GROMACS .gro file of C-alpha atoms in nm:
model
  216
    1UNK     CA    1   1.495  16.217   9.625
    2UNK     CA    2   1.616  16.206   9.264
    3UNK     CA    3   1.227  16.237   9.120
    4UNK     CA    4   1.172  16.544   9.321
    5UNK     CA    5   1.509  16.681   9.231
    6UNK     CA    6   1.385  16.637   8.845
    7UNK     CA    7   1.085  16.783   8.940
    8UNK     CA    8   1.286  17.107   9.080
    9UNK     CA    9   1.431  17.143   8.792
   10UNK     CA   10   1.114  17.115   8.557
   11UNK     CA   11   0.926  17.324   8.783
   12UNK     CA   12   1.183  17.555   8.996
   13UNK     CA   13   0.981  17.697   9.293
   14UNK     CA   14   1.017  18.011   9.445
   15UNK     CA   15   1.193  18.056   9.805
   16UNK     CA   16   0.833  18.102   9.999
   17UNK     CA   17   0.715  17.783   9.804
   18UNK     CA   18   0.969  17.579   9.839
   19UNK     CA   19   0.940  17.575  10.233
   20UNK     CA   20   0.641  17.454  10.225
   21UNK     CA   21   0.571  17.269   9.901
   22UNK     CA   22   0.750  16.942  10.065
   23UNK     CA   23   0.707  16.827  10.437
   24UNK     CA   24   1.008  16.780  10.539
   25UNK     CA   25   1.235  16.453  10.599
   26UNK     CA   26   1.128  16.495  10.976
   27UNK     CA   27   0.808  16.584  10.905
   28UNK     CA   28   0.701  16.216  10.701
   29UNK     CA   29   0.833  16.035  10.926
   30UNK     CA   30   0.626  16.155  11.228
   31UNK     CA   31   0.349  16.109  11.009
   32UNK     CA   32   0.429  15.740  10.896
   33UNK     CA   33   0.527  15.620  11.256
   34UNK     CA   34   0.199  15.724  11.377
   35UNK     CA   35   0.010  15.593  11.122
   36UNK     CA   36   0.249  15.239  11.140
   37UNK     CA   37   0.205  15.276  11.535
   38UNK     CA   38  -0.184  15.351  11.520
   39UNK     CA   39  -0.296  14.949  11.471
   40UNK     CA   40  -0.102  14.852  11.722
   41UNK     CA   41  -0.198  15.121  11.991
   42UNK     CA   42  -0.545  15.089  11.921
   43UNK     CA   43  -0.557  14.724  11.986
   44UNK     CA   44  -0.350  14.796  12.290
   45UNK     CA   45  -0.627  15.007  12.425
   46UNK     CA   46  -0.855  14.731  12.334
   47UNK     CA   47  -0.669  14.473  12.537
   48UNK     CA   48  -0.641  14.728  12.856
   49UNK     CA   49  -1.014  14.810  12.830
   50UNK     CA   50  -1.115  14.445  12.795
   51UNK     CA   51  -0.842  14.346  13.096
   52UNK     CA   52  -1.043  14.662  13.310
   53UNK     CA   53  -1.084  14.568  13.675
   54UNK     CA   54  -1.264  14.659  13.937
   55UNK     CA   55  -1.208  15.051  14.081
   56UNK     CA   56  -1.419  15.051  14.389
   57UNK     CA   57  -1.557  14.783  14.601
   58UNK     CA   58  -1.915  14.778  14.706
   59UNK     CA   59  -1.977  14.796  15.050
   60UNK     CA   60  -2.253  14.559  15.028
   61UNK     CA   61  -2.183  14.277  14.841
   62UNK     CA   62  -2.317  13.886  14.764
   63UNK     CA   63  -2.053  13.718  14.726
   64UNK     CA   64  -1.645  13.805  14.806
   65UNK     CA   65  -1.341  13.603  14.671
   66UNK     CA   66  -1.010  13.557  14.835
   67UNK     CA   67  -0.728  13.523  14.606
   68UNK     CA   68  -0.697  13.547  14.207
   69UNK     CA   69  -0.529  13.216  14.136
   70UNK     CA   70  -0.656  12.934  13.970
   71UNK     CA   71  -0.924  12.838  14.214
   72UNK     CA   72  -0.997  13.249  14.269
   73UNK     CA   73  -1.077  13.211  13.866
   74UNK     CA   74  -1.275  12.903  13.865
   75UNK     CA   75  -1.514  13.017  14.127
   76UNK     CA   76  -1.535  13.386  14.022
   77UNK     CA   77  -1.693  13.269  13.674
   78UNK     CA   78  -1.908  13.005  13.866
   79UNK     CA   79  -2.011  13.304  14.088
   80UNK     CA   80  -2.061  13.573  13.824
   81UNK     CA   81  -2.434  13.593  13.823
   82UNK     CA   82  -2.397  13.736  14.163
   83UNK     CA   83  -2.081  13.957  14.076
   84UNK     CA   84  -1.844  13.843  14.313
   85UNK     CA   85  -1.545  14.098  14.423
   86UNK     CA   86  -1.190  13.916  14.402
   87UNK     CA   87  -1.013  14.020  14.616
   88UNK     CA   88  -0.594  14.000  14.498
   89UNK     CA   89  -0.321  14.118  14.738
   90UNK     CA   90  -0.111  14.122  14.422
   91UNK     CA   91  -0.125  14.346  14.091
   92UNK     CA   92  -0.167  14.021  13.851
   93UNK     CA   93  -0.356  13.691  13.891
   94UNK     CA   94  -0.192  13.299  13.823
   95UNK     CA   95  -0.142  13.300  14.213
   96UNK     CA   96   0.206  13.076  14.290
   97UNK     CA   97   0.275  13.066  13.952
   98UNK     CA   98   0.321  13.417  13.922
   99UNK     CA   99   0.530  13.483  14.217
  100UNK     CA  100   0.751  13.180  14.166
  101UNK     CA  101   1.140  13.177  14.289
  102UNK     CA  102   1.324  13.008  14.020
  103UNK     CA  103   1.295  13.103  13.710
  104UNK     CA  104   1.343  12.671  13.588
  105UNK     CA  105   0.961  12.594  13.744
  106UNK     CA  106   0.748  12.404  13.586
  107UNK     CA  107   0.414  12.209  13.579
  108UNK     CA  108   0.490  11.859  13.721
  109UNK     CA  109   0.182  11.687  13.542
  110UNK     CA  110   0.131  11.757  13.120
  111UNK     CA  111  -0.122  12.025  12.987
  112UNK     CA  112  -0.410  11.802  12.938
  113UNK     CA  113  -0.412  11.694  13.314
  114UNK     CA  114  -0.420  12.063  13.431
  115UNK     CA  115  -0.646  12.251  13.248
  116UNK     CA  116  -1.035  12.360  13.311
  117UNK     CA  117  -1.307  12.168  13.205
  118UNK     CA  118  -1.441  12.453  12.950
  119UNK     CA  119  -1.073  12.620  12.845
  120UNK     CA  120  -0.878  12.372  12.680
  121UNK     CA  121  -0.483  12.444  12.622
  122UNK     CA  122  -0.399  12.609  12.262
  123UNK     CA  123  -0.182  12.375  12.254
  124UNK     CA  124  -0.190  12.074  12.463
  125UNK     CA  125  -0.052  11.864  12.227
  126UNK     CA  126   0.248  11.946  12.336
  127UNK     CA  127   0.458  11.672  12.553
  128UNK     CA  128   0.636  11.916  12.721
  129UNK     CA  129   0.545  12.023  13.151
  130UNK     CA  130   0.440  12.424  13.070
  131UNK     CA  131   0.669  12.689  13.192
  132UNK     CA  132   0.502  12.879  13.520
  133UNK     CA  133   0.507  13.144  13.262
  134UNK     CA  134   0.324  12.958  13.024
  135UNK     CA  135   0.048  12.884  13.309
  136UNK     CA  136  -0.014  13.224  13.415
  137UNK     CA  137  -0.057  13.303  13.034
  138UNK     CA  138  -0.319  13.029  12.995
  139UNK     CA  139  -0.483  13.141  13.307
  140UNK     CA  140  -0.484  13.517  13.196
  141UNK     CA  141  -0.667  13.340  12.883
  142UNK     CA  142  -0.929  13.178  13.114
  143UNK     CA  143  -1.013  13.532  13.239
  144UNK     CA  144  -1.000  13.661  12.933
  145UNK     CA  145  -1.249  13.412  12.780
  146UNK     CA  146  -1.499  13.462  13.035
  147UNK     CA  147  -1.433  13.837  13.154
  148UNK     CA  148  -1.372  13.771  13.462
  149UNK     CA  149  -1.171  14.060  13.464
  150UNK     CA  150  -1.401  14.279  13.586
  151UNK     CA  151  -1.469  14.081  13.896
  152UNK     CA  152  -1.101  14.139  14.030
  153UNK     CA  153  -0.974  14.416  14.275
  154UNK     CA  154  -0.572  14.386  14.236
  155UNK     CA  155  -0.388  14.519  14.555
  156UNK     CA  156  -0.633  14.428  14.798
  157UNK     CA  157  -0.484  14.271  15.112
  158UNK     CA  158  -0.764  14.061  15.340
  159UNK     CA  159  -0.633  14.134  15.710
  160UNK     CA  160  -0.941  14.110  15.896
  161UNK     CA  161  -1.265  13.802  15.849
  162UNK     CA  162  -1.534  13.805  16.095
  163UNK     CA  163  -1.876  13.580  16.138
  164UNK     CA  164  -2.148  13.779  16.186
  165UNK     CA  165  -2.337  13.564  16.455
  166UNK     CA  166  -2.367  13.184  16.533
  167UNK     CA  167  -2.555  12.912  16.449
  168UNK     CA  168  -2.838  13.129  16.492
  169UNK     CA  169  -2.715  13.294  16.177
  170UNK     CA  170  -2.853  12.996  15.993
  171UNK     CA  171  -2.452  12.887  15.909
  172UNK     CA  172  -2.442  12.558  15.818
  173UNK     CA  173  -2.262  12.321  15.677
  174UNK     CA  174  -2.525  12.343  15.367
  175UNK     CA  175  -2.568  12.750  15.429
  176UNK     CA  176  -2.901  12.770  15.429
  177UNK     CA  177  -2.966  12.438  15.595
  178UNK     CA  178  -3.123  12.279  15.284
  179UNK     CA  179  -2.798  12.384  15.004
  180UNK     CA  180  -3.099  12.498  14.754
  181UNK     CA  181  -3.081  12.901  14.835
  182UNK     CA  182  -2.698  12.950  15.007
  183UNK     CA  183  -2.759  13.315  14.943
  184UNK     CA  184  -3.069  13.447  15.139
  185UNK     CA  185  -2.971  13.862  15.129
  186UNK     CA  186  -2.869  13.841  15.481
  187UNK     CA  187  -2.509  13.916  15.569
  188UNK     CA  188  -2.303  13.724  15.747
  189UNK     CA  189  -1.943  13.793  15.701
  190UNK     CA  190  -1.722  14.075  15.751
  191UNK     CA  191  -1.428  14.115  15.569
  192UNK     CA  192  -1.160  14.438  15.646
  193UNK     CA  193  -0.874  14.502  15.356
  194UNK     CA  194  -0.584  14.726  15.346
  195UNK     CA  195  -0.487  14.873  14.951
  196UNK     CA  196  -0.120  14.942  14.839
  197UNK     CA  197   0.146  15.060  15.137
  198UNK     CA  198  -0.139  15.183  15.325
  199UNK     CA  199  -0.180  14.993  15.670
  200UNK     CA  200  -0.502  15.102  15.740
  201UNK     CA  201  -0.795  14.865  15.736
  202UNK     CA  202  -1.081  15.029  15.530
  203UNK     CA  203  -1.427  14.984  15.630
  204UNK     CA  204  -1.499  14.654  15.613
  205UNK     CA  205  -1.734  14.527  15.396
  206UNK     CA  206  -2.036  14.310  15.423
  207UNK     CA  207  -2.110  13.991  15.241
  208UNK     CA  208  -2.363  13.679  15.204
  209UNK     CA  209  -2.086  13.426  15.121
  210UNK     CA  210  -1.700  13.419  15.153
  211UNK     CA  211  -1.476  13.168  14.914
  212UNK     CA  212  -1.113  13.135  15.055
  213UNK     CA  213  -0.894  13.049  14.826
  214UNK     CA  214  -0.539  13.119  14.911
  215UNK     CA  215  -0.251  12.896  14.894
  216UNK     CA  216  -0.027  12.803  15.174
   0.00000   0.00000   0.00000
């Protein structure tokens, strides 16, 4: 303020120019929070477009998953050259952990004896039993670190599983009958789901292979 006052007075300016030689007060400061803001809001659109699931389900699929908790995880990136549909009655993944009733839970083993084989802890050093907050964070990481983002479909209620056919199927307890090719292009499950508040069961859709993987 005092530098342009002496510049005023060096250089008085005439009525017309001085409304518009000098943004105003308000004026800067729109400009600075936006460009302060701008970082931060552009790497927030980065994490939302990286964390991007699923917006439609196929109705023909190879492989469906039933639940987005830890086990949902592990077996949606073991599935992912088939792209597997997770299917999450909930609008966030870490299963229990997330929908926990007291705020004091915790992890009763340490890090190092809950963790995945190929996504270590960041810190797992640490003596302390992780915070159920602390595990859905880590597993938010695991689906980060292997995009398994994509795979999910949040909101989506199973209500309805049915068998398409017997043991004429070819359902075995090695799928195929041999374990080597468990996915053969021929249906054999049918799986119903109801989205949001609705109550009605959408058409169901039709898959090779079903994972269940929902806690008690």
């Amino acid at each position: 303020p005092q530098s342009l006052t002496a510049l005023h007075a060096l250089h008085p300016l005439r009525p017309q120019e001085a409304a518009t030689a000098h943004p105003s007060i308000e004026h800067l400061a729109t400009h600075a929070a936006s460009f302060i803001q701008h970082p931060g809001s552009t790497a927030m659109a980065q994490g939302q477009a990286a964390r991007a699931t699923r917006e439609a389900v196929p109705p023909v699929s190879r492989v469906a998953i039933i639940g987005g908790g830890i086990s949902g995880l592990a077996a949606a990136k073991q599935m992912a050259a088939y792209d597997p549909v997770v299917f999450e009655a909930t609008p966030s993944v870490g299963g229990v952990w997330k929908h926990c009733v007291y705020r004091t839970t915790r992890l009763q083993t340490p890090r190092p004896d809950y963790e995945f084989s190929d996504y270590s802890w960041k810190n797992r050093d640490d003596p302390s039993f992780p915070t159920h907050t602390e595990i859905v964070d880590y597993l938010e990481g695991y689906a980060d670190e292997f995009d398994l983002w994509r795979y999910i479909s949040f909101g989506s209620k199973v209500v309805d599983i049915k068998f398409l056919g017997g043991a004429e199927a070819g359902f075995t307890e090695l799928w195929s009958g041999t374990g080597k090719a468990p996915l053969r292009g021929k249906p054999m499950w049918e799986v119903g789901i109801v989205t949001g508040d609705s109550n009605t069961v959408q058409v169901p859709y039709i898959l090779d292979m079903l994972c269940m993987l929902v806690s008690r």
